[in-house]
XYZ file of N, CA and C in Angstrom:
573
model
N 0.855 -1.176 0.000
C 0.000 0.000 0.000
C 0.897 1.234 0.000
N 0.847 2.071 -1.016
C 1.295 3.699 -0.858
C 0.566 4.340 -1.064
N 1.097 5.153 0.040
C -0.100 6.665 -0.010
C 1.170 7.892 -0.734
N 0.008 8.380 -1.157
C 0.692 9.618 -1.938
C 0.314 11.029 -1.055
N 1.001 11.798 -1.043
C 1.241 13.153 -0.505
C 0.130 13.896 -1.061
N -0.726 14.004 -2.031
C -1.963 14.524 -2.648
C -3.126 13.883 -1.731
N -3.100 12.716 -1.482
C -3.561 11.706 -0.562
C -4.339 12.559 0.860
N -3.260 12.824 1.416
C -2.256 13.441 2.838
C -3.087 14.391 2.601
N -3.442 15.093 1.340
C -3.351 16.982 1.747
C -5.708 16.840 1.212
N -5.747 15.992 1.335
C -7.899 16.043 0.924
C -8.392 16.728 2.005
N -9.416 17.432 2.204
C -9.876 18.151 3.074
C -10.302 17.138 4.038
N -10.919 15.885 3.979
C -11.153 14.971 4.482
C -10.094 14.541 5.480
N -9.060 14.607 4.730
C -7.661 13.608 5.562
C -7.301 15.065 6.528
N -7.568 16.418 5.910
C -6.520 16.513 7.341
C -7.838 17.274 8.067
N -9.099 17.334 8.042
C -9.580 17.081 8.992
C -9.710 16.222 10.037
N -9.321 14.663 9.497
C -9.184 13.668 10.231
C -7.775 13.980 10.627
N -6.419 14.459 10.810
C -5.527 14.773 10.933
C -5.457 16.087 11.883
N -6.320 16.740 11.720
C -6.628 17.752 12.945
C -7.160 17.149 14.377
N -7.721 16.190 13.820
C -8.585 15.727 15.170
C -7.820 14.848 15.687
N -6.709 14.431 15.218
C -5.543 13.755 16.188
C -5.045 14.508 17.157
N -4.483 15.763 16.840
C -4.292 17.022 17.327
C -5.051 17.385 18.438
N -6.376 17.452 18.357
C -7.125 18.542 19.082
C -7.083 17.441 20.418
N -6.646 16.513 20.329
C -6.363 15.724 21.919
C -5.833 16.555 22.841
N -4.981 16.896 22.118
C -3.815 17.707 23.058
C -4.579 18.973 24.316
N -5.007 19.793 23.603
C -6.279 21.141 24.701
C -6.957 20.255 24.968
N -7.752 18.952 25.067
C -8.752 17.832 25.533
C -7.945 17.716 27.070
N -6.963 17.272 26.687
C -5.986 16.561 27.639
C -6.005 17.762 28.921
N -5.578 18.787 28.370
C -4.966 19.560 29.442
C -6.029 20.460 29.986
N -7.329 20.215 29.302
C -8.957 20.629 30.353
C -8.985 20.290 31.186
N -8.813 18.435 30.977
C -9.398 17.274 31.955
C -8.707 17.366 33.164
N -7.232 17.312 32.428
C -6.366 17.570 33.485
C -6.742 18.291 34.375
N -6.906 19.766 34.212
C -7.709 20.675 35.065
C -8.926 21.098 35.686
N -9.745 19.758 35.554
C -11.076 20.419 35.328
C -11.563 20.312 36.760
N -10.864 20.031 37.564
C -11.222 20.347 38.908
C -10.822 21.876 39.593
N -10.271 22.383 38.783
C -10.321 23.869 39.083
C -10.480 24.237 39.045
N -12.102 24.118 37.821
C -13.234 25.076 37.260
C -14.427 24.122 36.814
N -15.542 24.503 36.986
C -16.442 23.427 35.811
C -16.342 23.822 34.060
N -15.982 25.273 34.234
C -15.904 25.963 33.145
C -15.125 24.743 32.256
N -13.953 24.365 33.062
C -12.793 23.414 32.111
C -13.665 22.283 31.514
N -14.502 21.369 32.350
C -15.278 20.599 32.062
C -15.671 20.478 31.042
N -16.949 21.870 30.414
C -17.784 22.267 29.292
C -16.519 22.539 28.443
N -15.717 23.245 28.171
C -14.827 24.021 27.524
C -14.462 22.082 26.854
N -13.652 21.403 27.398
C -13.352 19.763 27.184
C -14.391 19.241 26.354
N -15.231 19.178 26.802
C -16.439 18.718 26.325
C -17.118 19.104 24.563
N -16.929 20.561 24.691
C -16.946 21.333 23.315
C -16.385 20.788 22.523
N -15.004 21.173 22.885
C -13.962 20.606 22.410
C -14.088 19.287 21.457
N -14.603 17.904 22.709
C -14.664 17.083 22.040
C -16.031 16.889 21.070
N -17.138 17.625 20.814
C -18.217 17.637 20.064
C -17.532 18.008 18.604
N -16.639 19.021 18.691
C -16.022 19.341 17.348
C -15.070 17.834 17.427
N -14.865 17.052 17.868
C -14.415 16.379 17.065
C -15.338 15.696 16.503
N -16.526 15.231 16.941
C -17.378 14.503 16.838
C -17.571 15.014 15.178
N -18.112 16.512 15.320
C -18.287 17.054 13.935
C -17.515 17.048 13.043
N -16.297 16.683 13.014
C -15.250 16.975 12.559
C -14.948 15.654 11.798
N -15.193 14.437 12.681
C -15.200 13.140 12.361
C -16.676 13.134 11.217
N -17.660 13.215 11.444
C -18.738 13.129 10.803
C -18.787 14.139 9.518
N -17.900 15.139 9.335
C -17.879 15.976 8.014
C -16.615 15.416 7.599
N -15.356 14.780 7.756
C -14.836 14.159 6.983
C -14.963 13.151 6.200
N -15.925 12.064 7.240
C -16.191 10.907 6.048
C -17.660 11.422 4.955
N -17.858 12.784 5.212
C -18.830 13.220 4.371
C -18.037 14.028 2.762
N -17.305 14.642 3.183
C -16.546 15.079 2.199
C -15.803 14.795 1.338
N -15.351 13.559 2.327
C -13.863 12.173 1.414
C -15.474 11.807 0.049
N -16.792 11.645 0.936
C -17.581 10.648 -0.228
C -18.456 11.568 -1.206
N -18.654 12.754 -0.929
C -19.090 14.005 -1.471
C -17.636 14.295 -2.649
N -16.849 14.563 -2.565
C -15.736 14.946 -3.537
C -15.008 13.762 -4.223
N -15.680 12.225 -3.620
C -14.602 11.349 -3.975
C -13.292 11.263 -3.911
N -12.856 11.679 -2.649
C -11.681 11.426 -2.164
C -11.943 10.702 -1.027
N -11.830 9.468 -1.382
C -11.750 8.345 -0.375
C -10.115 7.493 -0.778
N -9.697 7.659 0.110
C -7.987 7.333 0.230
C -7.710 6.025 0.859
N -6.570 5.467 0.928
C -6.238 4.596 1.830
C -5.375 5.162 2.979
N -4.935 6.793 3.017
C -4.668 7.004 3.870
C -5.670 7.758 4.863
N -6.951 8.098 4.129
C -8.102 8.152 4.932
C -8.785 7.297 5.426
N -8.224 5.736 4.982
C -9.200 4.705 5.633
C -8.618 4.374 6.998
N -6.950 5.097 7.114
C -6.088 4.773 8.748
C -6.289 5.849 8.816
N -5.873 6.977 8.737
C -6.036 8.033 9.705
C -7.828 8.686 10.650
N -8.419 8.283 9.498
C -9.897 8.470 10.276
C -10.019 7.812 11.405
N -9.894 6.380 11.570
C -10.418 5.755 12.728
C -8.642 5.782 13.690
N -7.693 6.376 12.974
C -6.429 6.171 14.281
C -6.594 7.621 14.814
N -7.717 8.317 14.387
C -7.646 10.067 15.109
C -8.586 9.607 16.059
N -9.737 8.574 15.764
C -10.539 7.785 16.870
C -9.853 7.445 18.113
N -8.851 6.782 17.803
C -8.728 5.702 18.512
C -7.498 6.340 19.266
N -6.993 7.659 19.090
C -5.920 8.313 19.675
C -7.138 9.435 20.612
N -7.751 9.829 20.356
C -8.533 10.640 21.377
C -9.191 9.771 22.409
N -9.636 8.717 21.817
C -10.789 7.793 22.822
C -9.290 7.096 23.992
N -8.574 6.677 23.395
C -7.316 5.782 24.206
C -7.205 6.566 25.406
N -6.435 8.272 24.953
C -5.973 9.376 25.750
C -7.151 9.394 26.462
N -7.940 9.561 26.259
C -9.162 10.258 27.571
C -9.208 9.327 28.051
N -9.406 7.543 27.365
C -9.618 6.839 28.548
C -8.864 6.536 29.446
N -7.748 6.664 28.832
C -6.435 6.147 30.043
C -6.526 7.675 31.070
N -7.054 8.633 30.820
C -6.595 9.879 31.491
C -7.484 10.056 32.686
N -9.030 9.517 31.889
C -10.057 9.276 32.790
C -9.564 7.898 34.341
N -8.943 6.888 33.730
C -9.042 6.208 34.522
C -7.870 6.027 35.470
N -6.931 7.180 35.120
C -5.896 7.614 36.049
C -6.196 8.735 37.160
N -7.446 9.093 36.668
C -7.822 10.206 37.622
C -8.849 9.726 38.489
N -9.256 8.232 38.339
C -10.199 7.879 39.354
C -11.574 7.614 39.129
N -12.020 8.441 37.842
C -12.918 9.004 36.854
C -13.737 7.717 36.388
N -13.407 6.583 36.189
C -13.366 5.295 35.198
C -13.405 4.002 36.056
N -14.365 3.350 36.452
C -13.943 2.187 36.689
C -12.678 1.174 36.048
N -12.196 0.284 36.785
C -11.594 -0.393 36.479
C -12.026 -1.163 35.205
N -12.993 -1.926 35.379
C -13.134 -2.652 34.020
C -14.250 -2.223 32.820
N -14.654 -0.723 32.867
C -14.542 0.111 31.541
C -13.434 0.191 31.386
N -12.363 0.799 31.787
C -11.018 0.887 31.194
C -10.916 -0.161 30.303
N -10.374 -1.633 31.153
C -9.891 -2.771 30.215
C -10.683 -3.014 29.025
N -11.798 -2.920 29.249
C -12.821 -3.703 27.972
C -12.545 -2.259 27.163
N -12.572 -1.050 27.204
C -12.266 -0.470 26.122
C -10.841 -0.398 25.289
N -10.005 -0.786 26.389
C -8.552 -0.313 25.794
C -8.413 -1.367 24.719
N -8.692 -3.095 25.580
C -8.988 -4.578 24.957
C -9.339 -4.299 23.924
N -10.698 -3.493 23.834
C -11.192 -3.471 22.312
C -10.645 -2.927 21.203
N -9.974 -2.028 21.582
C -9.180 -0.894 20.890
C -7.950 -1.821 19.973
N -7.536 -2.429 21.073
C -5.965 -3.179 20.636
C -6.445 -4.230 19.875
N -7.057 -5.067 20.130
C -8.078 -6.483 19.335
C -8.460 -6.174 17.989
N -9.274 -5.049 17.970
C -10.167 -4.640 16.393
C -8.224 -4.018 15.913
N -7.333 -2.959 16.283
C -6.484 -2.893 15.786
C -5.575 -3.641 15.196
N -4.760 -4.856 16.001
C -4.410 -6.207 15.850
C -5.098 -6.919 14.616
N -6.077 -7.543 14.984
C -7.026 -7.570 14.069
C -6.963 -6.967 12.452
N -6.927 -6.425 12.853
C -7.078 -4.867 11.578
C -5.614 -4.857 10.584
N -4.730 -5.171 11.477
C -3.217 -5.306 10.663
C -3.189 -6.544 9.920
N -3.522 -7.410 11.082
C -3.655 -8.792 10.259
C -4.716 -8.918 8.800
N -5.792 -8.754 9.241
C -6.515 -9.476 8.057
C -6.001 -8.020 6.955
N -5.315 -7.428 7.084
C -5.167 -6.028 6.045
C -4.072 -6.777 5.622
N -2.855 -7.064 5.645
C -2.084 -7.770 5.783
C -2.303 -8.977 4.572
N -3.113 -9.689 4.742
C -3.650 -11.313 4.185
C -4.257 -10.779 3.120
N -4.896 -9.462 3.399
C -5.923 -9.338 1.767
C -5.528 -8.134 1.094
N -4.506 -7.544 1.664
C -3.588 -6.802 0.971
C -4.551 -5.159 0.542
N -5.277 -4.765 1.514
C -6.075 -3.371 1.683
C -6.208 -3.220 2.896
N -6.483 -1.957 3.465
C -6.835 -1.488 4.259
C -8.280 -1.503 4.944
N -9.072 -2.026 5.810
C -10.521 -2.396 5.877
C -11.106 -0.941 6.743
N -11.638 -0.372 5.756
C -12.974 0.788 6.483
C -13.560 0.254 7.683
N -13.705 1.276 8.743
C -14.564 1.288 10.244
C -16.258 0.572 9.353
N -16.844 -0.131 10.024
C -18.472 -0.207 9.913
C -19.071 0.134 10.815
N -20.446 -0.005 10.409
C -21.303 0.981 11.179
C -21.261 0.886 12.901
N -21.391 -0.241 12.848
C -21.076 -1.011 14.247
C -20.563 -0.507 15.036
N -19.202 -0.027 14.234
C -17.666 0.517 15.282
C -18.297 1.998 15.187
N -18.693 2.164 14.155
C -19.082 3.954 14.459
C -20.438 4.236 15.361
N -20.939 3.266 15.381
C -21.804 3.637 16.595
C -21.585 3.433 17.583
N -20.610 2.473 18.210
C -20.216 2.159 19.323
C -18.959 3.472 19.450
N -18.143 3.783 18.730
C -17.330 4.841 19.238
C -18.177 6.027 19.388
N -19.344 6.546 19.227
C -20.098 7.631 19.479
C -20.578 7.216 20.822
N -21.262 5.721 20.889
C -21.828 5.638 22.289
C -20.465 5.666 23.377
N -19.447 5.631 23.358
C -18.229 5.685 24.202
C -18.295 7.235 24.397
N -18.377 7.655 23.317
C -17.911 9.097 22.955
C -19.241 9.786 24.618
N -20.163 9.784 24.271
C -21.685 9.782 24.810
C -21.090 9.326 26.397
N -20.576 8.420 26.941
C -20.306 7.933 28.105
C -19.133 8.756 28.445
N -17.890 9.330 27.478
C -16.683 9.873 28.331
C -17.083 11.595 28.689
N -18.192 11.917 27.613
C -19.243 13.574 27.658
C -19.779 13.214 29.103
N -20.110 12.328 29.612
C -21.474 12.207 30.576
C -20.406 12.402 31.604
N -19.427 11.582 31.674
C -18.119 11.249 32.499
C -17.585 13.034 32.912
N -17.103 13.480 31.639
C -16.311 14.754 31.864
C -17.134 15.665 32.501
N -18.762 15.657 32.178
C -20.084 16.561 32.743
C -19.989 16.150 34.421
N -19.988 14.989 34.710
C -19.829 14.616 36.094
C -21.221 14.615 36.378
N -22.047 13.448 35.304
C -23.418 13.049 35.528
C -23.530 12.251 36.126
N -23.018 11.754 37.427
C -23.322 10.848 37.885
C -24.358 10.625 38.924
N -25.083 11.862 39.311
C -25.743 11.727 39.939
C -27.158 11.677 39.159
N -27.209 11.371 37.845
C -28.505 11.586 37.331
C -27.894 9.589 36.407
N -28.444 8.978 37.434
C -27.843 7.646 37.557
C -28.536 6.617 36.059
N -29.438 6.695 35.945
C -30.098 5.936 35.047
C -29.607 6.489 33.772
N -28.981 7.931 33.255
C -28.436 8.295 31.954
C -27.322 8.060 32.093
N -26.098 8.185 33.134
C -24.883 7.725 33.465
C -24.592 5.993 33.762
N -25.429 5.010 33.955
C -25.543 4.016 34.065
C -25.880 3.116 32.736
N -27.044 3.793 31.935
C -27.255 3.522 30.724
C -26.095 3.274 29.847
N -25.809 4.595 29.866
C -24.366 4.952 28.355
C -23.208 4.134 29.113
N -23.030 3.890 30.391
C -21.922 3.356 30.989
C -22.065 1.988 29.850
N -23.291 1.031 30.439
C -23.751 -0.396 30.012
C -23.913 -0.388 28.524
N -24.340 0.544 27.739
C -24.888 0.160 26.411
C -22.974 0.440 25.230
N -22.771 1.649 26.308
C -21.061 1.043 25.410
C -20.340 0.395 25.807
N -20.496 -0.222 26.923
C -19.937 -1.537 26.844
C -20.606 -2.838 26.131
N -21.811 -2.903 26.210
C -22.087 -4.152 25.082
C -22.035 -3.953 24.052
N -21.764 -2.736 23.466
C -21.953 -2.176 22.130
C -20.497 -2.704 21.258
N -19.389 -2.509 22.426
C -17.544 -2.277 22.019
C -17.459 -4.283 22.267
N -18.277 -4.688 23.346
C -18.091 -6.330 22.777
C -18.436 -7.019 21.895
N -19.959 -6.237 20.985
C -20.619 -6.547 20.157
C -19.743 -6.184 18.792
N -18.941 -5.148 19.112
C -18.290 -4.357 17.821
C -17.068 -5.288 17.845
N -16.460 -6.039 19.118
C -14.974 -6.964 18.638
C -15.734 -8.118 18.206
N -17.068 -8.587 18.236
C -17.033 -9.622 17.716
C -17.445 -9.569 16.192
N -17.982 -8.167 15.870
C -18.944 -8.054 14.630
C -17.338 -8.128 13.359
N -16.228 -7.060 14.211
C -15.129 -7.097 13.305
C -14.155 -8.548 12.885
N -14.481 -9.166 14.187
C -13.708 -10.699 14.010
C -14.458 -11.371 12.669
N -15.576 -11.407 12.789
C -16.911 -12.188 11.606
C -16.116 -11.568 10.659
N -16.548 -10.220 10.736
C -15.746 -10.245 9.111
C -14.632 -10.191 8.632
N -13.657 -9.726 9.399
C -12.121 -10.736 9.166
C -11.640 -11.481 8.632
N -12.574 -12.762 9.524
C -12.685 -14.260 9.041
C -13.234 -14.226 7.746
N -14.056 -13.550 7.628
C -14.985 -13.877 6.491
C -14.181 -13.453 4.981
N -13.420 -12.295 5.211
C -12.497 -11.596 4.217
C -11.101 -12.290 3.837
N -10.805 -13.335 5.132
C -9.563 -13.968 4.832
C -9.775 -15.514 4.563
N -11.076 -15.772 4.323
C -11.728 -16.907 3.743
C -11.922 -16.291 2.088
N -12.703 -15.583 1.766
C -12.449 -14.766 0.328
C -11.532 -15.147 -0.351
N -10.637 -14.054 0.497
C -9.250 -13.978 -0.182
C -8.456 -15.713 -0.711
N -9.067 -16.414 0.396
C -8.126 -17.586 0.397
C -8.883 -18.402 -1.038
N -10.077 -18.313 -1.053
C -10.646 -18.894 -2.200
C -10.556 -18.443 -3.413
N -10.148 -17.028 -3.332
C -9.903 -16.229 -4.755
C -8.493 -16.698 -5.505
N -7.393 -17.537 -4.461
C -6.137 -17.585 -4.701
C -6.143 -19.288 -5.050
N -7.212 -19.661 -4.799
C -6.901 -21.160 -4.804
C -7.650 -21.423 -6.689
């Protein structure tokens, strides 16, 4: 696989390329956000533009037809670099149960792993599905509720806690199926 530098420069890619970035002021809200609530909301914003940011890139890559192979990694690794950072940041601060942490980080590394391999065997890069994009919004939805410090409004903080977690086990198994299923393909296309 090569990516070309024209690739690199689609409005798509470095929007998704900004939003790797915008971790960084995320980071150093959270960090603070016990010294203001202001920091909280301000974090929070923050991360909605990525949200938007994520959702008008894969609109634009398919609106202009610039869909790349270096937009098919950088979109979901600007995911998976904001969601990682907050979660590990969240659950260093106390913020996070113990085993949300694991089952998200698990998932993260698994669908990635995953992701090298069967890319690897069938020689492309495999696009996020819907699955993973709804489950990284419902995470997204649980680390907002998290940074808001909804916890006392228990049944919406309890909800999004539970539904992204079955959502991110439902999403490592939905990506394994098709894996398998793509490196069965491949294997029959060669035989």
């Amino acid at each position: 696989m090569k990516i070309k530098w024209s690739d690199i420069r689609t409005k798509s890619n470095m929007l998704s390329t900004f939003r790797v970035f915008l971790v960084i002021p995320i980071i150093f809200l959270i960090l603070n956000f016990n010294e203001a609530y202001s920091y909280r909301v301000y974090a929070v914003l923050l991360m909605v533009l990525g949200v938007i940011t994520d959702l008008l890139d894969g609109y634009l890559a398919r609106k202009y037809n610039e869909i790349t192979e270096f937009g098919k990694i950088i979109d979901p690794f600007a995911d998976k670099v904001n969601i990682v950072a907050i979660i590990i940041l969240l659950y260093y601060m106390d913020e996070l149960p113990a085993y949300y942490f694991w089952v998200i980080i698990l998932r993260d590394v698994i669908i990635f792993t995953g992701g090298i391999i069967v890319s690897n065997i069938v020689g492309k890069v495999l696009p996020s599905n819907l699955l993973g994009k709804i489950t990284v919004l419902s995470i997204g939805f649980f680390i907002i509720a998290t940074v808001l410090d909804l916890r006392s409004i228990t049944w919406l903080y309890e909800s999004l806690k539970y539904l992204s977690l079955v959502l991110s086990v439902g999403s490592v198994i939905g990506y394994a199926i098709r894996g398998v299923e793509l490196v069965k393909w491949k294997k029959n296309e060669t035989v």
